[in-house]
Amino acid sequence: MGVRVRFAPSPTGYLHVGGARTALFNFLFAKNQGGTFVLRIEDTDLERSTKESEMALIDSLKWLGITWDEGPDVDGGYGPYRQSERLNLYREITEQLIKKDRAYEVYVHPEELEELREKLQSEGRLPHYNREMLEKFNTKKRIEEFKNNGKNPVVFFVFNDKEYEINDLIKGKVTFRKGAIGDFVLLRSNGIPTYNFACVIDDHFMHITHVIRGDDHLSNTLRQVALYEALGWEMPNFAHVSMILGPDGKKLSKRHGVSSVEGYRSKGYLPEAMINYLALLGWSHPEGKEILSLEELITSFSLDRVSSNPAIYDENKLKWMNGYYIRNYDIEKLTRISKKFIVNSGLCDEEEFDDKFEWFEEAINSVRNGIDELIELPEKLKVYFENPKFISTELNLSPELIEVYSKLLDNLEKAERWNKNEILNIFRKTLKGHKKISRKDFYMNLRIILTGKTEGPELLDIIYLLGKERVLAKLSDIVK
Ligand code: GLU
């Protein structure tokens, strides 16, 4: 069996930048290795997990183009792929550990465990549980009480306290010193496993070969390594990716104003730009290339080029990169993506947009150089929609210039075809012989007449896109 990796989000909110990067690294590694990428939903936190979040996560991943070979919606023979649907398996493994004396039941209420922890701390001891102190809760009376109320005991793991070590594919040798933790919960009294327990069982039965995840999970890895040992299962390879830091050097979080993948999507980020930027958060191309398509990323990705130092999140770079992709995107595709931004801004309705799709292609093409996010598009397109009154003081019209505009009006009126080539020819024809007219004056005043502004898209685009009727009307106002 080849490489098998997984992305295992907890469906408790939108997909954030850090999660998206983890998913991407797993995906790229799998594709590079000709392996399998599994999506597993870790929904054991009953209070915080929601179906809506699961759907939102899936939606964001699909939008990014991160697709999975196995997951809740694609059976690959190792399902189910939602932890909430695997509870029997966790129970079964718990029984096995109890039989092997590597786990034990404790008839305890959660508050009591908290109290015990506080007591240990107040006595200056480490807040580590052990079997001796926990089994004191298992009085006859307590066991009766649980049985009568239909409650289950909590199951604890017998942690073998010693030094553990892994050879991390990114961090190298990682040593977990003795005495770091005590016995820990495997199964809660509601029959729901803890993350560490479910994760090990699933990674094992899903034949995961490489666990690629954020290094904030390192302390969990110690628990997981101890579980693999107790269960006698072969460990996967671990690759812990360093955290993403905000510009202030602190772990990236909502405080930095960085939004979810969905947030970027709604501001008009292109999936290709997001993917490109995320890939460079901790990984670099062997030749230092910065603009990379998904295909190029797949071919060139390797774990040994993932840095063991934290990556710094630079929103301006992401924005710049998005601008780069906007400028270089297939215009038809870009126009389709832009539709919702334009319709939502009220410039036109959906039907109008569809009817004038080709016109919109041209219009978007004429302004895309000046934007980094598609949400800026409607403002730029206003030049074609509003009928601005120019301020006459901004105009500098000599009698000669008015005469040329009058000639231009005539020539444009006679134009049989309305395309940029034709318009350019008319310009040439009109200006021929008018050596004294400054071209700069001619074009700038014309721009102001047509748009009311001194800057904007190319004049040729403006004339073509405003259309014959509106251009003639504006020119007539001047020359009459
Ligand atoms: N559900 C965990 C998380 O979202 C998965 C961690 C892991 O990849 O093992 O952080």
mmCIF file of C-alpha atoms in Angstrom, residues 17-18 21 25 170-171 215 240-253 256 258 277-284 305-315 317:
data_model
loop_
_atom_site.group_PDB
_atom_site.id
_atom_site.type_symbol
_atom_site.label_atom_id
_atom_site.label_comp_id
_atom_site.label_asym_id
_atom_site.label_seq_id
_atom_site.Cartn_x
_atom_site.Cartn_y
_atom_site.Cartn_z
ATOM 1 C CA VAL A 17 -5.831 29.687 7.014
ATOM 2 C CA GLY A 18 -3.817 27.316 9.216
ATOM 3 C CA ARG A 21 -2.412 24.995 4.831
ATOM 4 C CA PHE A 25 0.401 20.080 2.511
ATOM 5 C CA ILE A 170 10.269 18.049 9.577
ATOM 6 C CA LYS A 171 11.641 18.566 13.073
ATOM 7 C CA ASP A 215 3.192 21.374 15.706
ATOM 8 C CA HIS A 240 4.844 18.462 12.398
ATOM 9 C CA VAL A 241 4.570 21.718 10.526
ATOM 10 C CA SER A 242 5.554 24.885 12.377
ATOM 11 C CA MET A 243 2.882 27.361 13.278
ATOM 12 C CA ILE A 244 1.968 30.391 11.241
ATOM 13 C CA LEU A 245 2.732 33.618 13.069
ATOM 14 C CA GLY A 246 1.165 37.012 12.640
ATOM 15 C CA PRO A 247 3.329 40.031 11.793
ATOM 16 C CA ASP A 248 3.706 40.652 15.549
ATOM 17 C CA GLY A 249 5.377 37.257 16.008
ATOM 18 C CA LYS A 250 2.414 35.781 17.898
ATOM 19 C CA LYS A 251 0.567 32.672 16.758
ATOM 20 C CA LEU A 252 -1.835 33.592 13.974
ATOM 21 C CA SER A 253 -5.349 33.988 15.285
ATOM 22 C CA HIS A 256 -4.827 39.443 13.518
ATOM 23 C CA VAL A 258 -7.183 37.229 9.252
ATOM 24 C CA TYR A 277 0.174 31.716 -1.113
ATOM 25 C CA LEU A 278 -0.650 28.976 1.401
ATOM 26 C CA ALA A 279 1.884 26.623 -0.178
ATOM 27 C CA LEU A 280 4.626 29.162 0.480
ATOM 28 C CA LEU A 281 3.750 29.391 4.173
ATOM 29 C CA GLY A 282 6.537 27.159 5.404
ATOM 30 C CA TRP A 283 7.483 25.503 2.131
ATOM 31 C CA SER A 284 9.640 26.853 -0.674
ATOM 32 C CA ARG A 305 11.591 21.575 1.893
ATOM 33 C CA VAL A 306 9.124 22.343 4.687
ATOM 34 C CA SER A 307 10.839 24.664 7.116
ATOM 35 C CA SER A 308 11.094 23.861 10.785
ATOM 36 C CA ASN A 309 10.829 27.591 11.526
ATOM 37 C CA PRO A 310 7.482 29.326 11.853
ATOM 38 C CA ALA A 311 6.080 31.055 8.788
ATOM 39 C CA ILE A 312 5.056 34.701 8.962
ATOM 40 C CA TYR A 313 1.661 35.546 7.573
ATOM 41 C CA ASP A 314 1.871 38.507 5.243
ATOM 42 C CA GLU A 315 -1.576 39.564 4.157
ATOM 43 C CA LYS A 317 1.725 39.518 -0.081
#
